[in-house]
Amino acid sequence: MISTSLMPRESPSPAHICPFDQACSYLEEAARELKLDQGILEVLSNPRKVVTVSIPVKRDSGEVQVLAGHRVQHCDILGPYKGGIRYHPAVTLQEVSALAMLMTWKCALVGIPYGGAKGGIAIDPKRYSVGELERITRRYTSELIKDIGPSVDIPAPDMGTSAREMAWIMDTYSVNVGHAVPGVVTGKPLSIGGSLGREMATGRGVMIVVREALADMGKSLVGTRVVIQGFGNVGSAAALLLHQAGAKVIAISTGTGGVFSEVGLDIPALKAYAAENHKSIVGFPQATSISHDQLLTLPCDVLIPAALENQITEENVSQVQAQIIAEGANGPVTLEANQALEARGVTVLPDILANAGGVVVSYLEWVQGLSYVFWDEERVNREMEKLMVQAYRQVIQQSKVRQIPLRLAAYTLGVGRVGQALTDRGLYP
Ligand code: NAD
């Protein structure tokens, strides 16, 4: 194991899998495959900057609560840091650091000039009022004011955050610097410089790589049986686009439970039902209920985990029946489960490829913001599709040439490009 100076290494996750250790293991495997210089590996194993700030917030009751907010900046060799902000009770510094590292490889893999970062606050946003969430977000932004910026570090939505939080961040930053700075965040509302196509982008990217993988097997999306864990930004967009392309989405779950339909769920109707029921899909009339565990092991062609980390593990991997797993979420398959799936010949489309559509359109949003020229949705989707298909093809090619699984192929491309840039730039001083 590589030495890391900024990271505490205890394992706080419920499944006792330290997410940062897992991220480092993938990096080390790629480094071995690439015969990467040991010094470069040392640099890439360490986040460049780890920031934890106190966020005192006055609750609506008058009580004052102090929260911890993190922002980890992994590597800015290729460009400004880029990464989402997560509001979820399971957020830890290790998790945020692992996700920041993942972002570095993801951006390099899809060929956009960004480095990796991630932020998070360990709260359950459902337990806070809108006013409280606004105060938390604005104070968190204010504490990080010197660490973010359109050419420094550009946050985006992740689990538990959305365009609304991005608007608060943009406003807080802009008020502090004295003028409107749309480029400080992506995934913001259209009214303040957001991009058409951003909301659906991650799910669209998932749909594109699944479509390409099926085509490589001589199959099409039409009639393909798909199971999706999560019905938030990523899961619901992927579900809708796959449904529209003729796939049969037979099961979906959210944090409160799942639903199943042998003939395929009516996704527009399910979206409308969730919107009326505080995002819950339990009780959807045209389906039967299904547990979290059952969902992951259903017979299907494509499984899309689009919720949390560590969902396919050593315990349940032998029961997973899908032929293709597309990682909509970050890190939904553990290291051990990944090895078992690869040994069985299951096609695992890794997170740094499968869910990169979001950061690609974030990049397109940033480019539009910096140039003050805004595109129609068709152009955004076309540019995104080009980058996603290109990255997919490069991963397949790398996998064939080196005779390695897709995840390792994707990592070697991402890590290799960052390593090359580090070599070319050299170490300061
Ligand atoms: P979100 O908050 O919009 O949705 C998360 C969904 O997961 C919700 O439907 C929630 O109910 C569900 N969920 C929570 N616990 C669950 C459980 N135990 N079983 C089943 N479902 C559960 O989040 P999101 O933005 O869709 O992000 C989901 C994943 O995708 C995360 O890993 C995130 O890092 C990753 N991701 C998101 C984006 C993006 O653009 N939003 C981009 C890349 C990767």
Coordinates of C-alpha atoms and ligand atoms in Angstrom, one line a residue:
M1 CA 0.0 0.0 0.0
I2 CA 1.3 3.4 -1.0
S3 CA 1.9 6.0 1.8
T4 CA -0.6 8.8 1.9
S5 CA 0.2 11.8 4.0
L6 CA -3.1 13.7 4.2
M7 CA -5.5 10.8 4.6
P8 CA -6.6 9.3 7.9
R9 CA -6.9 5.5 7.1
E10 CA -9.4 4.1 9.6
S11 CA -12.4 2.4 8.1
P12 CA -15.6 4.1 9.1
S13 CA -18.0 2.6 6.5
P14 CA -20.7 0.2 7.7
A15 CA -19.4 -2.6 5.4
H16 CA -15.8 -2.0 6.7
I17 CA -14.6 -1.2 3.3
C18 CA -12.5 2.0 3.4
P19 CA -13.4 3.7 0.1
F20 CA -10.1 5.5 -0.2
D21 CA -8.2 2.2 0.2
Q22 CA -10.4 0.7 -2.5
A23 CA -9.7 3.7 -4.8
C24 CA -5.9 3.4 -4.2
S25 CA -6.1 -0.4 -5.0
Y26 CA -7.5 0.4 -8.5
L27 CA -4.8 3.1 -9.0
E28 CA -2.0 0.7 -8.0
E29 CA -3.4 -2.0 -10.3
A30 CA -3.4 0.5 -13.2
A31 CA 0.1 1.6 -12.2
R32 CA 1.4 -2.0 -12.3
E33 CA -0.1 -2.5 -15.7
L34 CA 1.4 0.7 -17.0
K35 CA 4.7 0.2 -15.2
L36 CA 4.2 3.7 -13.9
D37 CA 7.2 5.4 -12.2
Q38 CA 7.0 4.9 -8.4
G39 CA 7.4 8.7 -7.7
I40 CA 4.4 9.5 -10.0
L41 CA 2.4 6.8 -8.2
E42 CA 3.2 8.4 -4.9
V43 CA 2.1 11.8 -6.1
L44 CA -1.2 10.4 -7.6
S45 CA -2.0 8.4 -4.4
N46 CA -2.2 11.6 -2.4
P47 CA -4.9 14.3 -2.7
R48 CA -3.3 17.7 -3.3
K49 CA -5.5 19.5 -0.8
V50 CA -7.9 18.3 2.0
V51 CA -10.2 20.9 3.5
T52 CA -12.6 20.3 6.4
V53 CA -14.6 23.3 7.6
S54 CA -17.0 23.9 10.5
I55 CA -20.5 24.9 9.4
P56 CA -22.5 26.4 12.3
V57 CA -26.2 26.5 11.4
K58 CA -29.2 27.9 13.2
R59 CA -32.0 25.4 12.9
D60 CA -35.5 26.7 12.5
S61 CA -36.1 25.8 16.2
G62 CA -33.4 28.3 17.2
E63 CA -31.0 25.5 18.2
V64 CA -27.4 25.9 16.8
Q65 CA -25.8 22.8 15.2
V66 CA -22.2 22.6 14.0
L67 CA -21.7 20.4 10.9
A68 CA -18.4 19.3 9.2
G69 CA -18.1 20.1 5.5
H70 CA -15.3 18.5 3.4
R71 CA -13.8 19.4 0.0
V72 CA -11.0 17.2 -1.3
Q73 CA -8.9 18.3 -4.3
H74 CA -7.1 15.4 -5.7
C75 CA -5.2 16.5 -8.7
D76 CA -5.2 19.6 -11.0
I77 CA -2.5 18.6 -13.4
L78 CA -4.9 18.7 -16.4
G79 CA -7.0 21.7 -15.4
P80 CA -9.2 23.2 -12.6
Y81 CA -10.6 20.8 -10.0
K82 CA -14.1 19.5 -10.8
G83 CA -16.5 17.4 -8.7
G84 CA -19.9 17.1 -7.1
I85 CA -21.1 18.0 -3.6
R86 CA -22.8 15.3 -1.7
Y87 CA -25.3 15.7 1.2
H88 CA -25.8 12.2 2.7
P89 CA -25.6 10.8 6.2
A90 CA -22.8 8.3 5.2
V91 CA -20.4 11.0 3.9
T92 CA -16.9 10.7 5.4
L93 CA -13.6 12.2 4.6
Q94 CA -12.4 8.9 3.2
E95 CA -15.4 8.6 0.9
V96 CA -15.0 12.2 -0.4
S97 CA -11.3 11.6 -1.0
A98 CA -12.0 8.4 -2.9
L99 CA -14.6 10.1 -5.1
A100 CA -12.2 13.0 -5.7
M101 CA -9.6 10.6 -7.0
L102 CA -12.2 8.9 -9.2
M103 CA -13.0 12.2 -10.7
T104 CA -9.4 12.8 -11.8
W105 CA -9.4 9.5 -13.8
K106 CA -12.9 10.1 -15.1
C107 CA -12.1 13.5 -16.6
A108 CA -8.8 12.3 -18.1
L109 CA -10.6 9.3 -19.6
V110 CA -13.3 11.3 -21.4
G111 CA -10.7 13.9 -22.5
I112 CA -11.8 17.0 -20.7
P113 CA -9.3 19.4 -19.1
Y114 CA -10.2 19.1 -15.5
G115 CA -8.7 17.6 -12.3
G116 CA -10.7 15.7 -9.7
A117 CA -12.4 17.0 -6.6
K118 CA -15.3 16.1 -4.4
G119 CA -17.2 17.7 -1.5
G120 CA -19.7 16.6 1.1
I121 CA -21.5 17.2 4.3
A122 CA -22.8 14.3 6.4
I123 CA -26.4 15.2 6.7
D124 CA -29.7 13.7 5.6
P125 CA -31.2 16.6 3.6
K126 CA -34.7 15.2 4.2
R127 CA -34.3 16.2 7.8
Y128 CA -33.6 19.9 7.1
S129 CA -36.0 22.6 5.9
V130 CA -35.3 24.4 2.7
G131 CA -34.2 27.5 4.7
E132 CA -31.8 25.4 6.8
L133 CA -30.3 23.8 3.7
E134 CA -29.8 27.2 2.2
R135 CA -28.0 28.5 5.3
I136 CA -25.8 25.3 5.4
T137 CA -25.0 25.6 1.7
R138 CA -24.2 29.3 1.9
R139 CA -22.0 28.9 5.0
Y140 CA -20.2 25.9 3.5
T141 CA -19.5 28.0 0.3
S142 CA -18.3 31.0 2.3
E143 CA -15.9 28.8 4.3
L144 CA -14.5 27.5 1.0
I145 CA -14.5 30.8 -0.8
K146 CA -10.7 30.8 -1.4
D147 CA -10.6 27.2 -2.6
I148 CA -13.3 27.3 -5.3
G149 CA -13.7 29.5 -8.5
P150 CA -14.2 29.1 -12.2
S151 CA -10.5 28.4 -12.9
V152 CA -9.7 26.8 -9.5
D153 CA -12.4 24.3 -8.5
I154 CA -15.9 24.0 -9.9
P155 CA -18.5 22.2 -7.8
A156 CA -21.6 20.4 -9.3
P157 CA -24.5 18.4 -7.9
D158 CA -24.2 14.9 -6.5
M159 CA -26.4 12.8 -4.2
G160 CA -28.6 15.0 -2.1
T161 CA -27.9 18.2 -4.0
S162 CA -29.3 19.6 -7.2
A163 CA -29.5 22.8 -9.3
R164 CA -31.0 24.6 -6.3
E165 CA -27.9 24.2 -4.2
M166 CA -25.7 25.1 -7.1
A167 CA -27.6 28.4 -7.5
W168 CA -27.0 29.2 -3.8
I169 CA -23.3 28.4 -4.2
M170 CA -23.1 30.6 -7.3
D171 CA -24.9 33.5 -5.6
T172 CA -22.8 33.3 -2.4
Y173 CA -19.6 33.2 -4.4
S174 CA -20.7 36.0 -6.7
V175 CA -21.8 38.3 -3.8
N176 CA -18.4 37.7 -2.1
V177 CA -16.4 38.6 -5.2
G178 CA -18.7 41.5 -6.3
H179 CA -19.9 40.3 -9.7
A180 CA -21.9 37.4 -11.2
V181 CA -19.6 34.3 -11.7
P182 CA -21.7 31.6 -13.5
G183 CA -18.6 29.5 -14.1
V184 CA -18.0 28.7 -10.4
V185 CA -20.5 25.8 -10.5
T186 CA -22.1 23.6 -13.1
G187 CA -25.5 21.9 -12.9
K188 CA -27.1 25.2 -12.1
P189 CA -30.6 26.4 -13.2
L190 CA -31.0 27.5 -16.8
S191 CA -32.0 31.0 -15.6
I192 CA -28.4 31.7 -14.4
G193 CA -26.4 30.0 -17.1
G194 CA -27.1 26.3 -16.7
S195 CA -26.9 24.1 -19.8
L196 CA -29.7 22.4 -21.6
G197 CA -29.3 18.7 -21.3
R198 CA -27.4 18.7 -18.0
E199 CA -30.2 17.3 -15.8
M200 CA -30.4 14.2 -18.0
A201 CA -26.7 14.0 -18.9
T202 CA -25.5 11.3 -16.5
G203 CA -28.4 9.0 -17.2
R204 CA -28.0 9.7 -21.0
G205 CA -24.3 8.7 -20.7
V206 CA -25.3 5.5 -19.0
M207 CA -27.8 4.7 -21.8
I208 CA -25.2 5.4 -24.4
V209 CA -22.6 3.1 -23.0
V210 CA -25.2 0.3 -22.4
R211 CA -26.4 0.7 -26.0
E212 CA -22.8 0.5 -27.3
A213 CA -22.0 -2.6 -25.2
L214 CA -25.2 -4.3 -26.4
A215 CA -24.3 -3.4 -30.0
D216 CA -20.9 -5.0 -29.5
M217 CA -22.7 -8.2 -28.5
G218 CA -24.9 -8.0 -31.6
K219 CA -27.9 -6.9 -29.6
S220 CA -30.0 -3.8 -29.3
L221 CA -31.8 -1.9 -26.5
V222 CA -35.2 -3.0 -27.8
G223 CA -36.7 -5.6 -25.5
T224 CA -33.5 -5.6 -23.3
R225 CA -34.5 -6.3 -19.6
V226 CA -33.1 -3.7 -17.3
V227 CA -33.0 -3.3 -13.5
I228 CA -32.1 0.0 -11.9
Q229 CA -31.2 0.7 -8.3
G230 CA -31.9 4.3 -7.5
F231 CA -34.5 6.7 -9.0
G232 CA -32.8 10.0 -8.4
N233 CA -31.0 12.2 -11.0
V234 CA -29.0 9.3 -12.6
G235 CA -31.4 6.4 -12.2
S236 CA -34.6 8.2 -13.3
A237 CA -32.9 9.8 -16.4
A238 CA -31.4 6.4 -17.4
A239 CA -34.7 4.7 -16.9
L240 CA -36.6 7.2 -19.0
L241 CA -34.1 7.2 -21.9
L242 CA -33.8 3.4 -21.9
H243 CA -37.6 3.1 -21.8
Q244 CA -37.9 5.5 -24.7
A245 CA -35.3 3.5 -26.6
G246 CA -37.5 0.4 -26.3
A247 CA -35.8 -1.4 -23.4
K248 CA -38.0 -3.0 -20.7
V249 CA -37.2 -1.5 -17.3
I250 CA -38.5 -4.3 -15.1
A251 CA -37.5 -3.1 -11.6
I252 CA -36.4 0.0 -9.9
S253 CA -35.7 0.9 -6.2
T254 CA -35.3 3.9 -4.1
G255 CA -34.2 4.3 -0.5
T256 CA -37.8 3.4 0.7
G257 CA -38.3 0.3 -1.4
G258 CA -38.6 -1.1 -4.9
V259 CA -41.2 -2.0 -7.6
F260 CA -41.2 -4.8 -10.2
S261 CA -43.2 -5.5 -13.4
E262 CA -42.6 -8.5 -15.6
V263 CA -43.9 -6.6 -18.7
G264 CA -41.8 -3.5 -18.0
L265 CA -42.6 -0.4 -15.9
D266 CA -44.3 2.6 -17.4
I267 CA -41.4 5.1 -16.6
P268 CA -43.2 8.4 -17.3
A269 CA -46.1 7.2 -15.1
L270 CA -43.6 6.1 -12.4
K271 CA -41.9 9.5 -12.5
A272 CA -45.2 11.2 -12.1
Y273 CA -46.1 8.9 -9.2
A274 CA -42.7 9.6 -7.4
A275 CA -43.2 13.3 -7.9
E276 CA -46.6 13.1 -6.1
N277 CA -45.2 10.8 -3.3
H278 CA -42.2 12.6 -2.0
K279 CA -39.9 10.7 -4.3
S280 CA -41.1 7.3 -3.1
I281 CA -42.2 4.7 -5.7
V282 CA -43.6 2.3 -3.1
G283 CA -47.2 1.4 -3.9
F284 CA -47.0 2.2 -7.6
P285 CA -50.3 0.6 -8.8
Q286 CA -49.0 -1.1 -12.0
A287 CA -46.3 -3.1 -10.2
T288 CA -45.5 -5.4 -7.3
S289 CA -43.1 -4.5 -4.5
I290 CA -39.6 -5.9 -4.3
S291 CA -36.9 -5.7 -1.6
H292 CA -33.4 -4.1 -2.1
D293 CA -31.7 -7.5 -1.9
Q294 CA -34.1 -9.1 -4.4
L295 CA -33.7 -6.3 -6.9
L296 CA -30.0 -6.7 -7.3
T297 CA -30.3 -10.5 -8.0
L298 CA -33.2 -10.4 -10.5
P299 CA -32.7 -12.2 -13.8
C300 CA -32.1 -9.4 -16.3
D301 CA -29.8 -8.4 -19.2
V302 CA -28.6 -5.1 -17.7
L303 CA -28.2 -4.1 -14.1
I304 CA -27.6 -0.4 -13.3
P305 CA -26.7 0.4 -9.7
A306 CA -27.4 4.2 -9.6
A307 CA -27.6 4.9 -5.9
L308 CA -24.9 4.1 -3.3
E309 CA -21.4 2.6 -3.1
N310 CA -20.7 -1.0 -2.2
Q311 CA -24.0 -2.5 -3.3
I312 CA -22.6 -5.6 -5.1
T313 CA -20.4 -7.3 -2.6
E314 CA -18.8 -10.7 -1.9
E315 CA -22.0 -11.6 -0.1
N316 CA -24.4 -11.1 -3.1
V317 CA -22.2 -11.3 -6.2
S318 CA -22.8 -15.0 -6.8
Q319 CA -26.5 -14.3 -7.1
V320 CA -26.2 -11.4 -9.5
Q321 CA -27.6 -12.6 -12.9
A322 CA -27.1 -9.6 -15.2
Q323 CA -24.9 -10.0 -18.2
I324 CA -24.0 -6.3 -18.2
I325 CA -23.5 -4.1 -15.2
A326 CA -23.4 -0.3 -15.9
E327 CA -22.1 1.6 -12.9
G328 CA -24.4 4.7 -12.8
A329 CA -23.3 5.3 -9.2
N330 CA -19.7 5.7 -8.1
G331 CA -18.1 2.6 -6.6
P332 CA -21.3 0.4 -6.4
V333 CA -19.2 -2.8 -6.9
T334 CA -16.6 -3.8 -4.3
L335 CA -13.1 -4.9 -5.3
E336 CA -13.8 -8.5 -4.4
A337 CA -17.2 -8.6 -6.2
N338 CA -15.6 -6.9 -9.2
Q339 CA -13.0 -9.7 -9.4
A340 CA -15.7 -12.4 -9.2
L341 CA -17.8 -10.7 -12.0
E342 CA -14.7 -10.4 -14.2
A343 CA -13.9 -14.1 -13.6
R344 CA -17.5 -15.0 -14.7
G345 CA -17.2 -12.9 -17.9
V346 CA -19.8 -10.3 -16.9
T347 CA -19.4 -7.0 -18.7
V348 CA -18.8 -4.4 -16.1
L349 CA -19.0 -0.9 -17.5
P350 CA -17.0 1.0 -14.9
D351 CA -18.2 4.1 -13.1
I352 CA -15.4 6.4 -14.5
L353 CA -16.8 5.6 -18.0
A354 CA -20.5 4.8 -17.4
N355 CA -21.4 7.8 -15.4
A356 CA -19.1 10.3 -17.1
G357 CA -22.0 11.9 -19.1
G358 CA -22.7 14.3 -16.2
V359 CA -19.2 15.7 -16.0
V360 CA -19.0 15.9 -19.8
V361 CA -22.1 18.2 -19.9
S362 CA -20.8 20.1 -16.9
Y363 CA -17.7 20.8 -19.0
L364 CA -19.9 21.9 -21.9
E365 CA -21.9 24.1 -19.5
W366 CA -18.6 25.7 -18.3
V367 CA -17.4 26.3 -21.8
Q368 CA -20.7 27.9 -22.7
G369 CA -20.5 30.1 -19.6
L370 CA -17.0 31.2 -20.3
S371 CA -17.8 32.1 -23.9
Y372 CA -21.2 33.6 -23.2
V373 CA -22.6 31.6 -26.1
F374 CA -25.3 29.1 -25.3
W375 CA -26.2 26.1 -27.3
D376 CA -29.5 24.3 -28.1
E377 CA -30.1 20.9 -26.4
E378 CA -29.5 19.0 -29.6
R379 CA -25.9 20.3 -29.9
V380 CA -25.2 19.6 -26.2
N381 CA -26.4 16.0 -26.5
R382 CA -24.5 15.5 -29.8
E383 CA -21.2 16.8 -28.3
M384 CA -21.7 14.7 -25.2
E385 CA -22.5 11.6 -27.2
K386 CA -19.3 12.1 -29.3
L387 CA -17.1 12.2 -26.2
M388 CA -18.9 9.2 -24.5
V389 CA -18.8 7.0 -27.6
Q390 CA -15.1 7.9 -28.2
A391 CA -14.2 7.1 -24.5
Y392 CA -16.2 3.8 -24.7
R393 CA -14.4 2.8 -27.9
Q394 CA -11.0 3.7 -26.4
V395 CA -11.7 1.5 -23.4
I396 CA -12.7 -1.4 -25.5
Q397 CA -9.6 -1.0 -27.7
Q398 CA -7.3 -0.8 -24.6
S399 CA -9.0 -3.9 -23.1
K400 CA -8.4 -5.8 -26.3
V401 CA -4.8 -4.6 -26.9
R402 CA -3.7 -5.3 -23.3
Q403 CA -6.0 -8.3 -22.7
I404 CA -7.4 -6.7 -19.5
P405 CA -10.9 -6.2 -18.1
L406 CA -12.8 -3.0 -18.9
R407 CA -12.3 -1.4 -15.5
L408 CA -8.5 -1.8 -15.6
A409 CA -8.6 -0.6 -19.3
A410 CA -10.5 2.6 -18.3
Y411 CA -8.1 3.2 -15.3
T412 CA -5.0 2.7 -17.4
L413 CA -6.3 5.3 -19.9
G414 CA -7.2 7.8 -17.2
V415 CA -4.1 7.2 -14.9
G416 CA -1.8 7.0 -17.9
R417 CA -2.9 10.4 -19.3
V418 CA -2.5 12.1 -15.9
G419 CA 0.8 10.4 -15.3
Q420 CA 2.1 11.6 -18.7
A421 CA 0.9 15.2 -18.0
L422 CA 2.7 15.1 -14.6
T423 CA 5.9 13.8 -16.3
D424 CA 5.7 16.6 -19.0
R425 CA 5.0 19.4 -16.5
G426 CA 7.6 18.1 -14.0
L427 CA 7.7 18.6 -10.3
Y428 CA 7.8 22.1 -8.8
P429 CA 10.4 23.2 -7.6
Ligands
NAD1 P1 -29.8 11.4 -6.1 O1 -29.8 11.9 -4.7 O2 -30.5 12.2 -7.1 O3 -30.6 9.9 -6.1 C1 -30.1 8.9 -5.3 C2 -31.2 7.8 -5.4 O4 -30.8 6.6 -4.7 C3 -32.6 8.1 -4.8 O5 -33.6 7.6 -5.7 C4 -32.5 7.4 -3.5 O6 -33.8 7.1 -3.0 C5 -31.8 6.1 -3.9 N1 -31.4 5.3 -2.8 C6 -30.8 5.7 -1.6 N2 -30.5 4.7 -0.9 C7 -30.9 3.6 -1.6 C8 -30.9 2.2 -1.3 N3 -30.5 1.7 -0.2 N4 -31.4 1.4 -2.3 C9 -31.9 1.8 -3.4 N5 -32.0 3.2 -3.7 C10 -31.4 4.0 -2.8 O7 -28.4 11.0 -6.5 P2 -27.7 10.9 -8.0 O8 -27.2 12.3 -8.3 O9 -28.7 10.2 -8.8 O10 -26.4 10.1 -7.7 C11 -26.5 8.6 -7.6 C12 -25.1 8.1 -7.8 O11 -24.6 8.5 -9.0 C13 -24.1 8.5 -6.7 O12 -23.1 7.5 -6.5 C14 -23.4 9.7 -7.5 O13 -22.1 9.9 -7.0 C15 -23.4 9.1 -8.9 N6 -23.2 10.2 -9.9 C16 -24.1 11.2 -10.0 C17 -23.9 12.1 -11.0 C18 -24.9 13.3 -11.2 O14 -24.7 14.0 -12.3 N7 -25.9 13.5 -10.4 C19 -22.8 12.0 -11.9 C20 -21.9 11.0 -11.7 C21 -22.2 10.0 -10.8

